[in-house]
CSV table of C-alpha atoms in Angstrom, one decimal:
chain,number,residue,atom,x,y,z
A,17,UNK,CA,0.1,-0.6,-0.1
A,18,UNK,CA,1.1,3.5,-0.4
A,19,UNK,CA,0.2,6.8,1.3
A,20,UNK,CA,-0.9,10.4,0.0
A,21,UNK,CA,1.8,12.6,-0.6
A,22,UNK,CA,-0.8,15.6,0.7
A,23,UNK,CA,-2.2,14.3,3.5
A,24,UNK,CA,-0.3,10.9,4.7
A,25,UNK,CA,-4.1,8.7,4.2
A,26,UNK,CA,-3.2,4.9,3.1
A,27,UNK,CA,-4.6,5.0,-0.6
A,28,UNK,CA,-4.5,1.3,-2.9
A,29,UNK,CA,-1.3,0.6,-5.5
A,30,UNK,CA,-1.6,2.6,-8.8
A,31,UNK,CA,-4.3,4.8,-8.4
A,32,UNK,CA,-3.1,8.4,-9.1
A,33,UNK,CA,-5.8,10.4,-6.7
A,34,UNK,CA,-6.7,10.3,-3.2
A,35,UNK,CA,-9.6,9.7,-1.8
A,36,UNK,CA,-9.6,11.1,1.3
A,37,UNK,CA,-8.6,14.9,0.3
A,38,UNK,CA,-9.0,14.5,-3.8
A,39,UNK,CA,-5.0,15.5,-5.1
A,40,UNK,CA,-2.5,13.7,-6.9
A,41,UNK,CA,-0.4,11.8,-5.8
A,42,UNK,CA,2.6,10.9,-8.4
A,43,UNK,CA,3.5,6.7,-9.9
A,44,UNK,CA,5.9,5.8,-7.5
A,45,UNK,CA,8.7,4.8,-8.6
A,46,UNK,CA,10.7,2.4,-10.3
A,47,UNK,CA,13.3,0.5,-7.9
A,48,UNK,CA,16.8,2.1,-10.1
A,49,UNK,CA,17.6,-1.4,-11.5
A,50,UNK,CA,22.0,-1.1,-11.3
A,51,UNK,CA,23.5,-3.0,-14.5
A,52,UNK,CA,23.8,-6.5,-14.6
A,53,UNK,CA,27.2,-8.1,-16.0
A,54,UNK,CA,26.7,-12.2,-16.3
A,55,UNK,CA,23.9,-13.2,-13.3
A,56,UNK,CA,25.5,-10.1,-10.6
A,57,UNK,CA,24.7,-6.8,-10.2
A,58,UNK,CA,28.3,-4.6,-10.9
A,59,UNK,CA,28.6,-3.3,-7.3
A,60,UNK,CA,28.8,-7.0,-6.0
A,61,UNK,CA,31.6,-8.2,-8.9
A,62,UNK,CA,32.9,-4.5,-8.2
A,63,UNK,CA,32.9,-5.8,-4.0
A,64,UNK,CA,34.6,-9.7,-4.9
A,65,UNK,CA,37.1,-7.6,-6.6
A,66,UNK,CA,38.1,-6.1,-3.4
A,67,UNK,CA,38.8,-10.1,-1.6
A,68,UNK,CA,42.2,-10.7,-2.4
A,69,UNK,CA,44.2,-9.6,-5.2
A,70,UNK,CA,43.0,-13.2,-7.5
A,71,UNK,CA,39.7,-12.6,-8.5
A,72,UNK,CA,40.5,-9.0,-9.5
A,73,UNK,CA,42.3,-10.4,-11.8
A,74,UNK,CA,39.5,-13.0,-12.5
A,75,UNK,CA,37.0,-10.4,-13.6
A,76,UNK,CA,39.5,-8.3,-15.5
A,77,UNK,CA,39.4,-11.4,-17.4
A,78,UNK,CA,36.2,-13.1,-17.8
A,79,UNK,CA,34.5,-12.1,-20.5
A,80,UNK,CA,31.1,-10.6,-19.9
A,81,UNK,CA,32.8,-8.6,-16.6
A,82,UNK,CA,35.9,-7.4,-17.8
A,83,UNK,CA,33.3,-5.1,-20.6
A,84,UNK,CA,32.2,-2.6,-17.0
A,85,UNK,CA,34.1,0.4,-16.3
A,86,UNK,CA,32.8,-0.2,-13.2
A,87,UNK,CA,34.3,-3.7,-12.5
A,88,UNK,CA,37.5,-2.9,-14.2
A,89,UNK,CA,37.8,0.3,-12.0
A,90,UNK,CA,38.3,-1.5,-8.7
A,91,UNK,CA,39.9,-4.5,-10.0
A,92,UNK,CA,42.9,-1.8,-11.3
A,93,UNK,CA,42.5,-0.3,-8.0
A,94,UNK,CA,42.5,-3.9,-5.8
A,95,UNK,CA,45.5,-5.3,-8.0
A,96,UNK,CA,47.5,-1.5,-7.2
A,97,UNK,CA,46.2,-1.0,-3.9
A,98,UNK,CA,48.0,-4.5,-3.0
A,99,UNK,CA,51.1,-3.9,-5.4
A,100,UNK,CA,51.8,-0.8,-3.2
A,101,UNK,CA,50.8,-2.3,0.4
A,102,UNK,CA,53.7,-5.3,-0.7
A,103,UNK,CA,56.5,-2.5,-1.8
A,104,UNK,CA,55.5,-0.7,1.4
A,105,UNK,CA,55.6,-4.3,3.6
A,106,UNK,CA,59.1,-5.3,1.6
A,107,UNK,CA,60.8,-1.6,2.3
A,108,UNK,CA,60.3,-1.5,5.6
A,109,UNK,CA,61.1,-5.1,6.2
A,110,UNK,CA,64.9,-3.9,4.3
A,111,UNK,CA,65.4,-1.7,6.8
A,112,UNK,CA,64.0,-3.3,9.6
A,113,UNK,CA,67.7,-5.3,9.4
A,114,UNK,CA,69.4,-2.3,10.7
A,115,UNK,CA,70.7,-2.7,14.0
A,116,UNK,CA,68.4,-0.2,16.2
A,117,UNK,CA,65.6,0.1,14.1
A,118,UNK,CA,63.2,-2.7,14.4
A,119,UNK,CA,62.1,-0.6,16.9
A,120,UNK,CA,60.4,2.2,15.0
A,121,UNK,CA,59.7,-0.2,11.7
A,122,UNK,CA,57.8,-2.2,14.0
A,123,UNK,CA,54.9,-0.5,14.7
A,124,UNK,CA,55.4,1.1,11.7
A,125,UNK,CA,54.0,-2.2,10.6
A,126,UNK,CA,51.8,-2.7,13.0
A,127,UNK,CA,50.4,1.4,12.1
A,128,UNK,CA,50.3,0.7,8.2
A,129,UNK,CA,49.0,-2.5,8.9
A,130,UNK,CA,45.3,-0.7,10.3
A,131,UNK,CA,45.4,1.7,7.9
A,132,UNK,CA,45.7,-0.4,5.6
A,133,UNK,CA,42.7,-3.0,6.9
A,134,UNK,CA,40.0,0.3,7.4
A,135,UNK,CA,41.2,1.0,3.8
A,136,UNK,CA,40.1,-2.4,2.8
A,137,UNK,CA,37.1,-2.5,4.3
A,138,UNK,CA,36.0,1.4,3.5
A,139,UNK,CA,36.8,0.2,-0.4
A,140,UNK,CA,34.8,-3.2,0.1
A,141,UNK,CA,32.1,-1.0,1.4
A,142,UNK,CA,31.9,2.1,-0.8
A,143,UNK,CA,31.7,-1.3,-3.6
A,144,UNK,CA,28.7,-2.7,-2.2
A,145,UNK,CA,27.4,0.5,-2.6
A,146,UNK,CA,28.1,1.4,-6.5
A,147,UNK,CA,30.0,3.8,-5.6
A,148,UNK,CA,33.6,3.9,-7.4
A,149,UNK,CA,35.5,5.3,-4.6
A,150,UNK,CA,39.4,6.9,-5.1
A,151,UNK,CA,42.4,6.2,-3.4
A,152,UNK,CA,44.3,9.3,-3.9
A,153,UNK,CA,47.3,8.1,-6.4
A,154,UNK,CA,46.3,4.3,-6.7
A,155,UNK,CA,42.7,5.5,-8.0
A,156,UNK,CA,43.9,7.7,-10.8
A,157,UNK,CA,45.7,5.4,-12.0
A,158,UNK,CA,43.1,2.7,-12.4
A,159,UNK,CA,40.9,5.0,-13.3
A,160,UNK,CA,42.9,5.2,-16.1
A,161,UNK,CA,43.6,1.6,-16.9
A,162,UNK,CA,39.6,1.0,-16.3
A,163,UNK,CA,39.0,3.9,-19.4
A,164,UNK,CA,42.0,2.7,-21.4
A,165,UNK,CA,39.6,0.0,-22.8
């Protein structure tokens, strides 16, 4: 059942005139349809790209999904995010071999791990909401790659 926008009286579905106040009501808006690619909506596929780097690569090469700009953007952003985190981890590990610097690099490892985990959760949520949330540098690179096809 729908409600009149003028007086709030409950009216039957599909009617355009309220029986109580005789005002015209707008036709109910149809729910916004999300683009579907290969059986799954794009927001679900975009979210699945952020699970690990493997689904991101799989969705980039699978035929119906690699045509969607939304899916390509999230797949590339996840790949670039993983590469950046691995590069930071390797750099901190190498610096940690210097005697005495372990006391600086170990807390940095923990802070960066926590920060990347929070960013990862935000990326999952934003992709599931259907938003193209861009990380500062990585998002620009991912957008260029997504538009390149």
